[in-house]
Amino acid sequence: MSIERTFSIVKPDAVAKNLIGQIYARFESAGLKIIASKMVHLSKEKAEGFYAEHKERPFFNDLVAFMTSGPVMVQVLEGENAIAANREIMGATNPAEAARGTLRADFANSIDENAVHGSDAPESAAREIAYFFAEDEICPRTR
Ligand code: RTP
Ligand code: MG
């Protein structure tokens, strides 16, 4: 058992479908606390930097175009094993393979427009949180 932080995005497809509240409710129902949150419309440069690890992949340009197509919600989630817990709530990258009751099974349009992002490891979580939030924008709970 360890209390972790993870970084999450409600992607443009899910914001466009008015699903922010339903997605936040899933996080909260699972015991994850939202300790930072804001809406942003990513620039091309910001999206390219965020997905730099995928730069050589064939889907990179489409991914950046999609992620800049409308506003997103970015948030920091905190809780027990938050990184794995959030990946479980999200489901598989491809909604056709996502388990029933997961965010992607319920809300994703396709493997490209798949509703949410979640960090996949402690190192990426730390990097991604710092890419979007200053330390004083993160509000750990005292109760
Ligand atoms: P994410 O980073 O968004 O949480 O998703 P993930 O770990 O499940 O997937 P990842 O391999 O990191 O890929 C990042 C995003 O790129 C898009 N993608 N498209 N067309 C494709 O084959 C393909 N593969 C990945 C998805 O939007 C994925 O979430
Ligand atoms: Mg990923």
PDB file of C-alpha atoms and ligand atoms in Angstrom:
ATOM      1  CA  MET A   1       0.000   0.000   0.000  1.00  0.00           C
ATOM      2  CA  SER A   2       1.342   3.378  -0.916  1.00  0.00           C
ATOM      3  CA  ILE A   3      -0.204   6.771  -1.477  1.00  0.00           C
ATOM      4  CA  GLU A   4       0.714   7.909  -4.975  1.00  0.00           C
ATOM      5  CA  ARG A   5      -0.061  10.765  -7.318  1.00  0.00           C
ATOM      6  CA  THR A   6      -0.902  10.313 -10.958  1.00  0.00           C
ATOM      7  CA  PHE A   7      -1.614  12.663 -13.830  1.00  0.00           C
ATOM      8  CA  SER A   8      -4.864  12.431 -15.773  1.00  0.00           C
ATOM      9  CA  ILE A   9      -6.418  14.128 -18.808  1.00  0.00           C
ATOM     10  CA  VAL A  10     -10.058  14.219 -19.836  1.00  0.00           C
ATOM     11  CA  LYS A  11      -9.406  14.348 -23.591  1.00  0.00           C
ATOM     12  CA  PRO A  12     -11.190  16.643 -26.119  1.00  0.00           C
ATOM     13  CA  ASP A  13     -13.741  13.989 -27.178  1.00  0.00           C
ATOM     14  CA  ALA A  14     -14.982  13.501 -23.617  1.00  0.00           C
ATOM     15  CA  VAL A  15     -15.052  17.247 -22.857  1.00  0.00           C
ATOM     16  CA  ALA A  16     -17.051  17.775 -26.083  1.00  0.00           C
ATOM     17  CA  LYS A  17     -19.536  15.109 -24.974  1.00  0.00           C
ATOM     18  CA  ASN A  18     -20.052  16.879 -21.615  1.00  0.00           C
ATOM     19  CA  LEU A  19     -18.601  13.966 -19.633  1.00  0.00           C
ATOM     20  CA  ILE A  20     -16.262  15.817 -17.257  1.00  0.00           C
ATOM     21  CA  GLY A  21     -18.507  15.333 -14.229  1.00  0.00           C
ATOM     22  CA  GLN A  22     -19.216  11.673 -14.915  1.00  0.00           C
ATOM     23  CA  ILE A  23     -15.500  10.957 -15.307  1.00  0.00           C
ATOM     24  CA  TYR A  24     -14.599  12.866 -12.132  1.00  0.00           C
ATOM     25  CA  ALA A  25     -17.317  10.892 -10.314  1.00  0.00           C
ATOM     26  CA  ARG A  26     -15.608   7.628 -11.312  1.00  0.00           C
ATOM     27  CA  PHE A  27     -12.312   8.849  -9.848  1.00  0.00           C
ATOM     28  CA  GLU A  28     -13.975   9.942  -6.629  1.00  0.00           C
ATOM     29  CA  SER A  29     -16.071   6.766  -6.286  1.00  0.00           C
ATOM     30  CA  ALA A  30     -12.866   4.733  -6.534  1.00  0.00           C
ATOM     31  CA  GLY A  31     -11.321   6.718  -3.680  1.00  0.00           C
ATOM     32  CA  LEU A  32      -8.992   8.854  -5.774  1.00  0.00           C
ATOM     33  CA  LYS A  33      -8.840  12.485  -4.658  1.00  0.00           C
ATOM     34  CA  ILE A  34      -8.623  15.327  -7.186  1.00  0.00           C
ATOM     35  CA  ILE A  35      -5.866  17.519  -5.713  1.00  0.00           C
ATOM     36  CA  ALA A  36      -5.318  19.793  -8.746  1.00  0.00           C
ATOM     37  CA  SER A  37      -7.446  20.533 -11.799  1.00  0.00           C
ATOM     38  CA  LYS A  38      -7.764  22.990 -14.680  1.00  0.00           C
ATOM     39  CA  MET A  39      -9.149  23.323 -18.193  1.00  0.00           C
ATOM     40  CA  VAL A  40      -6.644  24.072 -20.950  1.00  0.00           C
ATOM     41  CA  HIS A  41      -6.622  24.175 -24.738  1.00  0.00           C
ATOM     42  CA  LEU A  42      -3.260  22.657 -25.653  1.00  0.00           C
ATOM     43  CA  SER A  43      -1.026  24.335 -28.213  1.00  0.00           C
ATOM     44  CA  LYS A  44       0.649  22.139 -30.828  1.00  0.00           C
ATOM     45  CA  GLU A  45       3.982  22.634 -29.036  1.00  0.00           C
ATOM     46  CA  LYS A  46       2.572  21.697 -25.638  1.00  0.00           C
ATOM     47  CA  ALA A  47       0.920  18.534 -27.016  1.00  0.00           C
ATOM     48  CA  GLU A  48       4.049  17.523 -28.946  1.00  0.00           C
ATOM     49  CA  GLY A  49       6.142  17.920 -25.817  1.00  0.00           C
ATOM     50  CA  PHE A  50       3.715  15.911 -23.738  1.00  0.00           C
ATOM     51  CA  TYR A  51       3.736  13.004 -26.206  1.00  0.00           C
ATOM     52  CA  ALA A  52       7.459  13.289 -27.126  1.00  0.00           C
ATOM     53  CA  GLU A  53       7.970   9.575 -26.353  1.00  0.00           C
ATOM     54  CA  HIS A  54       5.623   8.753 -29.273  1.00  0.00           C
ATOM     55  CA  LYS A  55       7.323  11.124 -31.758  1.00  0.00           C
ATOM     56  CA  GLU A  56       8.402   8.336 -34.136  1.00  0.00           C
ATOM     57  CA  ARG A  57       5.089   6.451 -34.021  1.00  0.00           C
ATOM     58  CA  PRO A  58       2.823   6.533 -37.116  1.00  0.00           C
ATOM     59  CA  PHE A  59      -0.096   7.919 -35.102  1.00  0.00           C
ATOM     60  CA  PHE A  60       1.855  10.875 -33.638  1.00  0.00           C
ATOM     61  CA  ASN A  61       0.545  13.632 -35.956  1.00  0.00           C
ATOM     62  CA  ASP A  62      -3.061  12.472 -35.616  1.00  0.00           C
ATOM     63  CA  LEU A  63      -2.641  12.255 -31.849  1.00  0.00           C
ATOM     64  CA  VAL A  64      -1.353  15.833 -31.616  1.00  0.00           C
ATOM     65  CA  ALA A  65      -4.109  17.090 -33.953  1.00  0.00           C
ATOM     66  CA  PHE A  66      -6.744  15.380 -31.821  1.00  0.00           C
ATOM     67  CA  MET A  67      -5.327  16.576 -28.504  1.00  0.00           C
ATOM     68  CA  THR A  68      -5.327  20.184 -29.757  1.00  0.00           C
ATOM     69  CA  SER A  69      -8.821  19.959 -31.311  1.00  0.00           C
ATOM     70  CA  GLY A  70     -10.597  21.302 -28.226  1.00  0.00           C
ATOM     71  CA  PRO A  71     -10.168  21.955 -24.516  1.00  0.00           C
ATOM     72  CA  VAL A  72      -9.103  19.251 -22.093  1.00  0.00           C
ATOM     73  CA  MET A  73      -9.274  18.919 -18.316  1.00  0.00           C
ATOM     74  CA  VAL A  74      -5.956  18.110 -16.672  1.00  0.00           C
ATOM     75  CA  GLN A  75      -5.849  16.832 -13.111  1.00  0.00           C
ATOM     76  CA  VAL A  76      -3.694  15.287 -10.416  1.00  0.00           C
ATOM     77  CA  LEU A  77      -5.242  12.301  -8.653  1.00  0.00           C
ATOM     78  CA  GLU A  78      -3.982  11.105  -5.289  1.00  0.00           C
ATOM     79  CA  GLY A  79      -4.693   7.829  -3.518  1.00  0.00           C
ATOM     80  CA  GLU A  80      -3.601   4.300  -2.776  1.00  0.00           C
ATOM     81  CA  ASN A  81      -1.697   2.927  -5.777  1.00  0.00           C
ATOM     82  CA  ALA A  82      -3.169   5.805  -7.771  1.00  0.00           C
ATOM     83  CA  ILE A  83      -1.228   5.075 -10.972  1.00  0.00           C
ATOM     84  CA  ALA A  84      -2.457   1.488 -11.360  1.00  0.00           C
ATOM     85  CA  ALA A  85      -5.866   2.315  -9.894  1.00  0.00           C
ATOM     86  CA  ASN A  86      -6.428   5.011 -12.510  1.00  0.00           C
ATOM     87  CA  ARG A  87      -5.252   2.729 -15.353  1.00  0.00           C
ATOM     88  CA  GLU A  88      -7.813   0.187 -14.155  1.00  0.00           C
ATOM     89  CA  ILE A  89     -10.600   2.797 -14.076  1.00  0.00           C
ATOM     90  CA  MET A  90      -9.603   3.895 -17.602  1.00  0.00           C
ATOM     91  CA  GLY A  91      -9.438   0.445 -19.243  1.00  0.00           C
ATOM     92  CA  ALA A  92      -7.368  -0.607 -22.265  1.00  0.00           C
ATOM     93  CA  THR A  93      -6.140   1.981 -24.791  1.00  0.00           C
ATOM     94  CA  ASN A  94      -8.409   0.490 -27.465  1.00  0.00           C
ATOM     95  CA  PRO A  95     -12.029   0.716 -26.265  1.00  0.00           C
ATOM     96  CA  ALA A  96     -12.820  -2.492 -28.171  1.00  0.00           C
ATOM     97  CA  GLU A  97     -10.487  -4.254 -25.715  1.00  0.00           C
ATOM     98  CA  ALA A  98     -11.436  -2.292 -22.604  1.00  0.00           C
ATOM     99  CA  ALA A  99     -13.116  -4.162 -19.749  1.00  0.00           C
ATOM    100  CA  ARG A 100     -16.794  -3.525 -19.074  1.00  0.00           C
ATOM    101  CA  GLY A 101     -17.483  -0.622 -16.780  1.00  0.00           C
ATOM    102  CA  THR A 102     -14.220   1.172 -17.557  1.00  0.00           C
ATOM    103  CA  LEU A 103     -14.138   4.767 -18.782  1.00  0.00           C
ATOM    104  CA  ARG A 104     -12.901   3.808 -22.228  1.00  0.00           C
ATOM    105  CA  ALA A 105     -15.451   0.997 -22.650  1.00  0.00           C
ATOM    106  CA  ASP A 106     -18.235   3.370 -21.681  1.00  0.00           C
ATOM    107  CA  PHE A 107     -17.114   6.681 -23.210  1.00  0.00           C
ATOM    108  CA  ALA A 108     -14.352   6.300 -25.853  1.00  0.00           C
ATOM    109  CA  ASN A 109     -15.116   6.749 -29.561  1.00  0.00           C
ATOM    110  CA  SER A 110     -12.060   4.826 -30.841  1.00  0.00           C
ATOM    111  CA  ILE A 111      -8.408   4.030 -30.064  1.00  0.00           C
ATOM    112  CA  ASP A 112      -7.584   7.584 -31.170  1.00  0.00           C
ATOM    113  CA  GLU A 113     -10.421   9.387 -29.392  1.00  0.00           C
ATOM    114  CA  ASN A 114     -10.258   7.388 -26.187  1.00  0.00           C
ATOM    115  CA  ALA A 115     -11.637   9.815 -23.586  1.00  0.00           C
ATOM    116  CA  VAL A 116      -8.840   9.839 -21.007  1.00  0.00           C
ATOM    117  CA  HIS A 117      -5.106   9.719 -20.397  1.00  0.00           C
ATOM    118  CA  GLY A 118      -3.404   8.374 -17.295  1.00  0.00           C
ATOM    119  CA  SER A 119       0.286   8.139 -16.381  1.00  0.00           C
ATOM    120  CA  ASP A 120       1.734   4.641 -16.725  1.00  0.00           C
ATOM    121  CA  ALA A 121       4.573   4.687 -14.117  1.00  0.00           C
ATOM    122  CA  PRO A 122       5.885   6.753 -11.185  1.00  0.00           C
ATOM    123  CA  GLU A 123       8.498   8.457 -13.383  1.00  0.00           C
ATOM    124  CA  SER A 124       5.990   9.496 -16.051  1.00  0.00           C
ATOM    125  CA  ALA A 125       3.519  10.609 -13.367  1.00  0.00           C
ATOM    126  CA  ALA A 126       6.092  12.940 -11.803  1.00  0.00           C
ATOM    127  CA  ARG A 127       7.152  14.292 -15.195  1.00  0.00           C
ATOM    128  CA  GLU A 128       3.597  14.807 -16.451  1.00  0.00           C
ATOM    129  CA  ILE A 129       2.387  16.475 -13.235  1.00  0.00           C
ATOM    130  CA  ALA A 130       5.300  18.926 -13.400  1.00  0.00           C
ATOM    131  CA  TYR A 131       4.615  19.549 -17.116  1.00  0.00           C
ATOM    132  CA  PHE A 132       1.191  21.004 -16.257  1.00  0.00           C
ATOM    133  CA  PHE A 133       1.176  22.106 -12.612  1.00  0.00           C
ATOM    134  CA  ALA A 134       3.352  24.336 -10.450  1.00  0.00           C
ATOM    135  CA  GLU A 135       3.822  23.045  -6.910  1.00  0.00           C
ATOM    136  CA  ASP A 136       1.524  25.767  -5.510  1.00  0.00           C
ATOM    137  CA  GLU A 137      -1.319  24.664  -7.807  1.00  0.00           C
ATOM    138  CA  ILE A 138      -1.448  21.250  -6.103  1.00  0.00           C
ATOM    139  CA  CYS A 139      -3.607  21.078  -2.982  1.00  0.00           C
ATOM    140  CA  PRO A 140      -3.111  17.917  -0.906  1.00  0.00           C
ATOM    141  CA  ARG A 141      -5.977  17.227   1.505  1.00  0.00           C
ATOM    142  CA  THR A 142      -5.540  17.802   5.175  1.00  0.00           C
ATOM    143  CA  ARG A 143      -8.948  16.244   5.930  1.00  0.00           C
TER     144      ARG A 143
HETATM  145  P1  RTP B   1      -2.545   7.417 -22.697  1.00  0.00           P
HETATM  146  O1  RTP B   1      -1.052   7.604 -22.744  1.00  0.00           O
HETATM  147  O2  RTP B   1      -3.305   8.420 -23.522  1.00  0.00           O
HETATM  148  O3  RTP B   1      -3.073   7.294 -21.306  1.00  0.00           O
HETATM  149  O4  RTP B   1      -2.896   6.018 -23.368  1.00  0.00           O
HETATM  150  P2  RTP B   1      -2.106   4.667 -23.250  1.00  0.00           P
HETATM  151  O5  RTP B   1      -0.974   4.763 -22.282  1.00  0.00           O
HETATM  152  O6  RTP B   1      -3.146   3.631 -23.023  1.00  0.00           O
HETATM  153  O7  RTP B   1      -1.556   4.546 -24.740  1.00  0.00           O
HETATM  154  P3  RTP B   1      -0.135   5.009 -25.342  1.00  0.00           P
HETATM  155  O8  RTP B   1       0.493   3.794 -25.933  1.00  0.00           O
HETATM  156  O9  RTP B   1       0.643   5.812 -24.359  1.00  0.00           O
HETATM  157  O10 RTP B   1      -0.598   5.941 -26.542  1.00  0.00           O
HETATM  158  C1  RTP B   1      -0.964   7.286 -26.311  1.00  0.00           C
HETATM  159  C2  RTP B   1      -2.215   7.600 -27.083  1.00  0.00           C
HETATM  160  O11 RTP B   1      -1.943   7.529 -28.469  1.00  0.00           O
HETATM  161  C3  RTP B   1      -3.079   7.051 -29.150  1.00  0.00           C
HETATM  162  N1  RTP B   1      -2.769   5.816 -29.832  1.00  0.00           N
HETATM  163  N2  RTP B   1      -3.199   5.568 -31.019  1.00  0.00           N
HETATM  164  N3  RTP B   1      -3.733   4.386 -33.501  1.00  0.00           N
HETATM  165  C4  RTP B   1      -2.978   3.747 -32.631  1.00  0.00           C
HETATM  166  O12 RTP B   1      -2.490   2.655 -32.858  1.00  0.00           O
HETATM  167  C5  RTP B   1      -2.726   4.380 -31.354  1.00  0.00           C
HETATM  168  N4  RTP B   1      -2.010   3.882 -30.369  1.00  0.00           N
HETATM  169  C6  RTP B   1      -2.031   4.802 -29.410  1.00  0.00           C
HETATM  170  C7  RTP B   1      -4.167   6.801 -28.132  1.00  0.00           C
HETATM  171  O13 RTP B   1      -5.004   7.960 -28.049  1.00  0.00           O
HETATM  172  C8  RTP B   1      -3.385   6.625 -26.860  1.00  0.00           C
HETATM  173  O14 RTP B   1      -4.171   6.928 -25.756  1.00  0.00           O
HETATM  174 MG    MG B   2       0.495   6.274 -22.388  1.00  0.00          MG
END
